[in-house]
Amino acid sequence: MRSLRIHDVDAADAPHQFGGVTRHCRRALPCLVSLSLCLAGTASAAKRTHAKPAPPTTRAAAARAGTATSPATSATAASTTATSVTVSQRKTALSVTLVLKVADPTRAREALLKAVRKAGGRPSLITDHSLHLRVPPQRLHMLLADLPNHGLVMDKQLTRRDLTEEIARLRGRLRSKSAILARLRGFLDDSSVSATLQVERTMTTLVHEIEQLKGGLRVALDQAALAHVRLSFRFRTPTQLRYVRSPFGWIDSVDIPHFLRGF
Amino acid sequence: MRITFCVGVLLLGLFGCGPVFQLQAPEAFARFDSGDHNRWITADGVRMRIREIPNEPRATLPFWTEALSGHLKRRGYVRKSERCFKTARDLDACTLDHLLARGSGDWVMSVTLFVVEDRLVLIEVVGPWQRWKRHEPALSAAIAQFSPRR
């Protein structure tokens, strides 16, 4: 089967097969052309009307600085700036869990607290066996590097949680609920008693929700502002060596006291 | 005839009683001159010793590694790490690092095992953990170049 194209149709067949269409097209074509011309004109006029000239100060500043750039360049620069701002504004919650084996926990705790205060952090829990610390994230690495000076790091777990989306969502919900609350206040002036009571009930619920959102936002921002370090102490007690005999004689001689005696 | 015999005995003595290994100890280690020459010590008291033991019963490196590791665990040592590797001379070796709480600090017992046919060669390093940690990279590099005489 051959595909049919306009050029393939015989001239004699054309009026028979496409006659109606041709007649209609002949009438419609000028209308379409004029319509498209009108539309194009309107669009360009609208563009001229809506396109705002750049602020004179900006233009003057650009001219003064000699940095007049093409619109494309400035658009790229703007998007790059926006991206870098977005990246730098990411909020993350850092959390570190550590087990530190120390000979003297009191001394180690005091030394650690001193180091944390020096780094701009603060303790959130102090017990005989553990220490919970809040440290600025940018100083966390320095503090972790200092830990081996206080004892033997037995276990270390670092977790990082991105809070950017959560904070943005909480802020958005807070904004919308606050706007609804403000609008409801306006209804209180001209409403009946029953309507007033209903509005007040809704407002109470809204206030409760807003407070919850504010609390959540405060917690998220606090988590992003300070890293959480949970430190557990293990006491270093001398090991009592068990005297176990190996079936292989030489293995019994692989031992620290034996080594030191024979050295 | 006599001369040949004497030369033979001399050569046997030279090769038979020579050092059983080649080890370029790290710079921080000083070698003891008295008695056997297989002992080294650092200024801060980390000690190293090399000794040979008959491979009796004749067994492989994994066998001895498991036997030693299990024994130290039963004795009360805490295993820090176990690392098996090939030396520069393509010889299989395993290093077992164990910790022992001693006095107010932790001590390390690091044993590197080589199985050379009918012999076992042991490189033992003992010292307080904090001090041993400082020498550990240089020690690992030296042990990687170690070559026991076949």
Coordinates of C-alpha atoms in Angstrom, one line a residue:
Chain A
M1 CA 0.0 0.0 0.0
R2 CA 1.3 3.4 -1.1
S3 CA 1.2 6.3 1.2
L4 CA -0.9 9.1 -0.4
R5 CA 0.6 12.5 -0.7
I6 CA -0.8 15.7 -2.1
H7 CA 1.8 15.8 -4.9
D8 CA 0.8 12.2 -5.9
V9 CA -2.8 13.1 -6.7
D10 CA -3.6 13.7 -10.3
A11 CA -4.8 17.2 -11.3
A12 CA -7.9 15.7 -12.8
D13 CA -8.8 13.8 -9.6
A14 CA -8.1 16.8 -7.4
P15 CA -11.4 18.6 -7.7
H16 CA -13.2 15.4 -7.4
Q17 CA -11.4 14.1 -4.3
F18 CA -10.4 17.4 -2.6
G19 CA -12.7 19.8 -4.2
G20 CA -14.7 20.6 -1.1
V21 CA -11.7 21.0 1.0
T22 CA -10.0 23.2 -1.6
R23 CA -13.0 25.5 -1.8
H24 CA -13.1 25.8 2.0
C25 CA -9.4 26.3 2.2
R26 CA -9.5 29.0 -0.4
R27 CA -12.0 30.9 1.8
A28 CA -10.5 30.1 5.1
L29 CA -6.9 30.8 4.2
P30 CA -7.1 34.6 4.1
C31 CA -9.1 34.5 7.3
L32 CA -6.4 32.3 9.0
V33 CA -3.6 34.5 7.7
S34 CA -5.2 37.7 9.0
L35 CA -6.1 36.0 12.3
S36 CA -2.5 34.8 12.8
L37 CA -1.2 38.3 11.9
C38 CA -3.6 39.8 14.4
L39 CA -2.5 37.3 17.1
A40 CA 1.2 37.9 16.4
G41 CA 0.7 41.7 16.6
T42 CA -1.2 41.4 19.8
A43 CA 1.5 39.1 21.3
S44 CA 4.3 41.5 20.4
A45 CA 2.3 44.4 21.7
A46 CA 1.7 42.6 24.9
K47 CA 5.4 41.7 25.2
R48 CA 6.3 45.4 24.7
T49 CA 3.7 46.4 27.3
H50 CA 4.8 43.8 29.9
A51 CA 8.5 44.0 29.4
K52 CA 9.8 46.2 32.1
P53 CA 12.9 48.2 31.5
A54 CA 15.8 47.4 33.8
P55 CA 16.0 49.7 36.8
P56 CA 18.1 52.7 35.8
T57 CA 20.3 52.3 38.9
T58 CA 21.2 48.7 37.9
R59 CA 21.9 49.8 34.3
A60 CA 24.0 52.7 35.5
A61 CA 25.8 50.5 37.9
A62 CA 26.6 48.0 35.2
A63 CA 27.8 50.8 32.9
R64 CA 29.9 52.2 35.7
A65 CA 31.4 48.9 36.5
G66 CA 31.9 48.2 32.8
T67 CA 30.2 44.8 33.2
A68 CA 27.4 45.1 30.8
T69 CA 26.5 41.5 30.0
S70 CA 24.1 39.8 27.6
P71 CA 20.7 38.7 29.0
A72 CA 21.7 35.1 28.6
T73 CA 24.9 35.6 30.6
S74 CA 23.1 37.4 33.4
A75 CA 20.4 34.7 33.4
T76 CA 23.1 32.0 33.8
A77 CA 24.9 34.0 36.5
A78 CA 21.6 34.4 38.3
S79 CA 20.8 30.7 38.2
T80 CA 24.4 29.8 39.4
T81 CA 24.0 32.2 42.3
A82 CA 20.6 30.7 43.2
T83 CA 22.1 27.2 43.1
S84 CA 25.1 28.1 45.2
V85 CA 22.7 29.8 47.7
T86 CA 20.6 26.7 47.8
V87 CA 23.6 24.4 48.4
S88 CA 25.0 26.6 51.1
Q89 CA 21.7 26.9 52.9
R90 CA 21.2 23.1 53.3
K91 CA 20.4 22.2 56.9
T92 CA 21.8 18.9 58.2
A93 CA 21.6 17.2 61.6
L94 CA 24.8 15.6 62.6
S95 CA 24.9 12.9 65.2
V96 CA 27.9 11.0 66.5
T97 CA 27.8 8.0 68.9
L98 CA 31.1 7.1 70.5
V99 CA 32.5 4.6 73.0
L100 CA 35.6 5.8 74.7
K101 CA 37.7 3.5 76.9
V102 CA 39.5 5.5 79.5
A103 CA 41.6 4.9 82.6
D104 CA 40.2 7.8 84.6
P105 CA 36.7 8.8 83.5
T106 CA 36.5 11.8 85.8
R107 CA 39.7 13.3 84.3
A108 CA 38.7 12.4 80.8
R109 CA 35.2 14.0 81.3
E110 CA 36.7 17.2 82.6
A111 CA 39.2 17.4 79.8
L112 CA 36.5 16.7 77.2
L113 CA 34.1 19.4 78.7
K114 CA 36.9 21.9 78.6
A115 CA 37.6 21.0 74.9
V116 CA 33.9 21.3 74.1
R117 CA 33.4 24.7 75.7
K118 CA 36.5 25.9 73.9
A119 CA 34.9 24.7 70.6
G120 CA 31.8 26.7 71.3
G121 CA 29.7 23.7 72.4
R122 CA 27.9 22.8 75.6
P123 CA 27.0 19.6 77.5
S124 CA 23.4 18.5 77.5
L125 CA 23.8 15.5 79.8
I126 CA 26.6 14.6 82.2
T127 CA 26.6 11.2 84.1
D128 CA 29.3 9.0 85.5
H129 CA 29.1 6.8 82.4
S130 CA 28.1 9.1 79.6
L131 CA 28.4 12.5 78.2
H132 CA 26.0 14.2 75.7
L133 CA 27.4 17.2 74.0
R134 CA 26.1 19.8 71.5
V135 CA 28.9 21.1 69.3
P136 CA 28.8 23.5 66.3
P137 CA 29.0 21.2 63.2
Q138 CA 32.0 23.1 61.8
R139 CA 34.0 22.2 65.0
L140 CA 32.9 18.6 65.3
H141 CA 35.8 17.3 63.1
M142 CA 38.3 19.0 65.4
L143 CA 36.7 17.5 68.5
L144 CA 36.7 14.0 67.1
A145 CA 40.3 14.3 66.1
D146 CA 41.2 15.2 69.7
L147 CA 39.4 12.2 71.2
P148 CA 42.2 9.7 71.0
N149 CA 44.2 12.0 73.3
H150 CA 41.6 11.2 76.0
G151 CA 41.2 7.5 75.6
L152 CA 40.8 4.6 73.2
V153 CA 38.0 5.1 70.8
M154 CA 36.3 1.7 70.7
D155 CA 33.3 2.5 68.5
K156 CA 32.3 5.4 66.4
Q157 CA 29.0 6.0 64.4
L158 CA 28.3 9.1 62.5
T159 CA 24.9 9.9 61.0
R160 CA 23.8 12.8 58.9
R161 CA 20.2 13.7 58.2
D162 CA 19.2 16.4 55.7
L163 CA 16.6 18.7 57.3
T164 CA 16.2 21.2 54.5
E165 CA 13.0 19.7 53.2
E166 CA 11.5 19.2 56.6
I167 CA 12.3 22.8 57.6
A168 CA 10.9 24.2 54.4
R169 CA 7.7 22.1 54.8
L170 CA 7.2 23.2 58.4
R171 CA 7.8 26.8 57.5
G172 CA 5.2 26.6 54.6
R173 CA 2.6 25.0 56.8
L174 CA 3.2 27.5 59.5
R175 CA 2.8 30.4 57.0
S176 CA -0.4 29.0 55.6
K177 CA -2.0 28.3 59.0
S178 CA -1.1 31.7 60.2
A179 CA -2.7 33.3 57.1
I180 CA -5.9 31.3 57.8
L181 CA -5.9 32.4 61.4
A182 CA -5.6 36.0 60.4
R183 CA -8.5 35.6 58.0
L184 CA -10.6 34.0 60.6
R185 CA -10.1 36.9 63.0
G186 CA -11.8 39.1 60.4
F187 CA -15.0 36.9 60.6
L188 CA -15.4 37.5 64.3
D189 CA -16.7 41.1 63.9
D190 CA -19.8 40.5 61.9
S191 CA -21.1 37.0 62.9
S192 CA -23.8 35.6 65.0
V193 CA -23.1 33.9 68.4
S194 CA -23.2 30.4 67.1
A195 CA -20.9 31.4 64.1
T196 CA -18.6 33.2 66.5
L197 CA -18.3 30.0 68.7
Q198 CA -17.6 27.9 65.7
V199 CA -14.9 30.4 64.5
E200 CA -13.4 30.4 67.9
R201 CA -13.3 26.6 68.0
T202 CA -11.5 26.5 64.7
M203 CA -9.1 29.2 65.8
T204 CA -8.2 27.3 69.0
T205 CA -7.4 24.2 66.9
L206 CA -5.4 26.3 64.5
V207 CA -3.4 28.0 67.4
H208 CA -2.7 24.5 68.8
E209 CA -1.4 23.3 65.4
I210 CA 0.6 26.5 64.9
E211 CA 2.3 26.0 68.3
Q212 CA 3.1 22.4 67.4
L213 CA 4.6 23.5 64.1
K214 CA 6.6 26.2 65.8
G215 CA 8.0 23.6 68.2
G216 CA 8.9 21.2 65.5
L217 CA 10.6 24.0 63.5
R218 CA 12.5 25.1 66.6
V219 CA 13.7 21.5 67.2
A220 CA 14.7 21.0 63.6
L221 CA 16.6 24.3 63.5
D222 CA 18.4 23.4 66.8
Q223 CA 19.4 20.0 65.4
A224 CA 20.8 21.7 62.3
A225 CA 22.6 24.4 64.4
L226 CA 24.4 22.0 66.8
A227 CA 25.7 18.5 66.2
H228 CA 24.8 15.9 68.8
V229 CA 27.7 13.9 70.3
R230 CA 26.7 10.9 72.6
L231 CA 29.8 9.6 74.4
S232 CA 29.8 6.5 76.6
F233 CA 32.8 5.7 78.8
R234 CA 34.2 2.3 79.3
F235 CA 36.4 1.8 82.2
R236 CA 39.8 0.4 81.6
T237 CA 40.4 -2.3 84.2
P238 CA 43.4 -4.5 84.2
T239 CA 42.6 -7.8 82.5
Q240 CA 43.0 -10.9 84.6
L241 CA 44.9 -13.3 82.4
R242 CA 43.6 -16.8 82.5
Y243 CA 46.2 -19.6 82.5
V244 CA 45.1 -21.8 79.6
R245 CA 47.6 -24.3 78.2
S246 CA 47.8 -24.7 74.5
P247 CA 48.4 -28.1 72.9
F248 CA 51.2 -26.4 71.0
G249 CA 54.1 -25.5 73.3
W250 CA 55.4 -22.5 71.6
I251 CA 51.9 -20.8 71.6
D252 CA 52.1 -20.6 75.4
S253 CA 55.2 -18.4 75.1
V254 CA 53.3 -15.8 73.0
D255 CA 52.3 -13.6 75.9
I256 CA 53.1 -10.1 77.1
P257 CA 54.4 -11.0 80.6
H258 CA 56.4 -13.9 79.1
F259 CA 57.8 -11.6 76.4
L260 CA 58.8 -8.9 78.8
R261 CA 60.4 -11.4 81.2
G262 CA 62.5 -12.9 78.4
F263 CA 63.4 -9.7 76.6
Chain B
M1 CA 91.9 -33.0 51.0
R2 CA 92.1 -31.5 54.4
I3 CA 92.0 -28.0 53.0
T4 CA 88.9 -28.8 51.0
F5 CA 87.2 -30.3 54.1
C6 CA 88.2 -27.2 56.2
V7 CA 86.8 -24.8 53.6
G8 CA 83.7 -26.9 53.4
V9 CA 83.2 -26.7 57.2
L10 CA 83.9 -23.0 57.1
L11 CA 81.4 -22.4 54.4
L12 CA 78.8 -24.5 56.1
G13 CA 79.5 -22.5 59.3
L14 CA 79.1 -19.2 57.5
F15 CA 75.9 -20.0 55.7
G16 CA 74.4 -22.3 58.5
C17 CA 75.0 -19.8 61.3
G18 CA 74.3 -16.6 59.5
P19 CA 71.2 -14.5 60.2
V20 CA 68.0 -16.4 59.6
F21 CA 66.3 -13.4 58.1
Q22 CA 66.6 -10.0 56.5
L23 CA 64.9 -7.2 58.2
Q24 CA 65.5 -3.5 57.8
A25 CA 64.1 -2.4 61.2
P26 CA 62.5 1.1 61.3
E27 CA 64.9 4.0 62.3
A28 CA 63.3 4.4 65.7
F29 CA 64.4 0.9 66.7
A30 CA 67.8 0.2 68.1
R31 CA 69.2 -3.3 67.9
F32 CA 70.6 -5.1 71.0
D33 CA 74.2 -6.1 70.5
S34 CA 74.5 -8.7 73.2
G35 CA 73.4 -12.3 72.8
D36 CA 71.1 -12.9 69.9
H37 CA 70.7 -10.1 67.5
N38 CA 67.0 -10.5 67.0
R39 CA 65.8 -7.9 69.5
W40 CA 65.1 -4.2 69.0
I41 CA 63.7 -1.5 71.2
T42 CA 62.6 2.1 70.7
A43 CA 63.4 5.0 73.0
D44 CA 59.9 5.0 74.3
G45 CA 60.0 1.3 75.2
V46 CA 58.3 -0.6 72.3
R47 CA 60.0 -3.9 71.9
M48 CA 60.4 -6.2 68.9
R49 CA 61.7 -9.7 68.7
I50 CA 62.1 -12.3 65.9
R51 CA 62.3 -16.0 66.6
E52 CA 62.1 -19.3 64.8
I53 CA 60.1 -22.3 65.9
P54 CA 59.9 -25.7 64.3
N55 CA 56.8 -26.2 62.2
E56 CA 55.7 -29.1 64.4
P57 CA 53.2 -30.6 63.6
R58 CA 53.7 -29.4 60.0
A59 CA 50.8 -27.1 59.3
T60 CA 49.8 -24.2 57.2
L61 CA 49.7 -20.5 58.0
P62 CA 45.8 -20.4 58.5
F63 CA 46.2 -23.3 60.9
W64 CA 48.7 -21.5 63.1
T65 CA 46.9 -18.2 62.8
E66 CA 43.7 -19.7 64.1
A67 CA 45.5 -21.6 66.9
L68 CA 47.3 -18.5 68.1
S69 CA 44.3 -16.2 67.8
G70 CA 42.1 -18.7 69.7
H71 CA 44.6 -19.2 72.5
L72 CA 45.1 -15.5 73.0
K73 CA 41.4 -15.0 73.2
R74 CA 41.0 -17.7 75.8
R75 CA 43.8 -16.1 77.8
G76 CA 41.9 -12.9 78.0
Y77 CA 43.4 -10.8 75.2
V78 CA 41.1 -8.6 73.1
R79 CA 41.6 -9.0 69.3
K80 CA 42.2 -5.7 67.7
S81 CA 42.9 -6.8 64.1
E82 CA 44.0 -9.6 61.9
R83 CA 45.7 -8.9 58.6
C84 CA 47.0 -11.4 56.1
F85 CA 49.2 -10.2 53.3
K86 CA 52.0 -11.0 50.9
T87 CA 55.5 -9.6 51.5
A88 CA 57.6 -8.0 48.8
R89 CA 59.3 -11.4 48.4
D90 CA 55.8 -13.0 47.7
L91 CA 55.7 -14.7 51.1
D92 CA 52.4 -15.2 52.9
A93 CA 52.2 -13.7 56.3
C94 CA 49.5 -12.8 58.9
T95 CA 49.7 -10.1 61.6
L96 CA 47.5 -10.6 64.7
D97 CA 47.2 -7.5 66.9
H98 CA 45.8 -8.1 70.4
L99 CA 45.2 -5.7 73.3
L100 CA 45.6 -6.3 77.0
A101 CA 44.6 -3.9 79.8
R102 CA 47.8 -3.7 81.8
G103 CA 48.3 -1.1 84.6
S104 CA 46.6 2.1 83.7
G105 CA 46.8 1.6 79.9
D106 CA 46.3 -0.9 77.1
W107 CA 49.2 -2.9 75.8
V108 CA 49.6 -4.4 72.3
M109 CA 50.9 -7.8 71.4
S110 CA 51.4 -7.8 67.7
V111 CA 52.5 -11.1 66.2
T112 CA 53.4 -11.6 62.5
L113 CA 53.6 -15.3 61.5
F114 CA 55.5 -16.7 58.5
V115 CA 55.5 -20.4 57.6
V116 CA 58.8 -21.2 55.8
E117 CA 58.7 -24.9 55.1
D118 CA 59.7 -26.7 58.3
R119 CA 60.0 -23.5 60.4
L120 CA 57.7 -20.9 61.8
V121 CA 59.1 -17.3 61.9
L122 CA 57.5 -15.0 64.5
I123 CA 57.9 -11.2 64.6
E124 CA 56.6 -10.1 68.0
V125 CA 56.1 -6.5 68.9
V126 CA 55.0 -5.5 72.4
G127 CA 54.4 -2.1 73.9
P128 CA 51.9 0.4 75.3
W129 CA 49.1 1.0 72.7
Q130 CA 49.6 4.7 72.4
R131 CA 53.3 4.4 71.8
W132 CA 53.0 1.4 69.5
K133 CA 50.4 3.3 67.4
R134 CA 53.1 5.9 66.6
H135 CA 55.5 3.2 65.2
E136 CA 52.9 1.0 63.6
P137 CA 53.1 2.4 60.0
A138 CA 56.9 2.1 60.0
L139 CA 56.7 -1.4 61.5
S140 CA 54.2 -2.6 58.9
A141 CA 56.4 -1.2 56.1
A142 CA 59.5 -3.0 57.5
I143 CA 57.6 -6.3 58.0
A144 CA 56.3 -6.1 54.4
Q145 CA 60.0 -6.2 53.3
F146 CA 60.9 -9.0 55.6
S147 CA 62.6 -12.0 54.1
P148 CA 63.3 -15.2 56.1
R149 CA 66.2 -17.3 54.9
R150 CA 64.9 -20.5 53.1

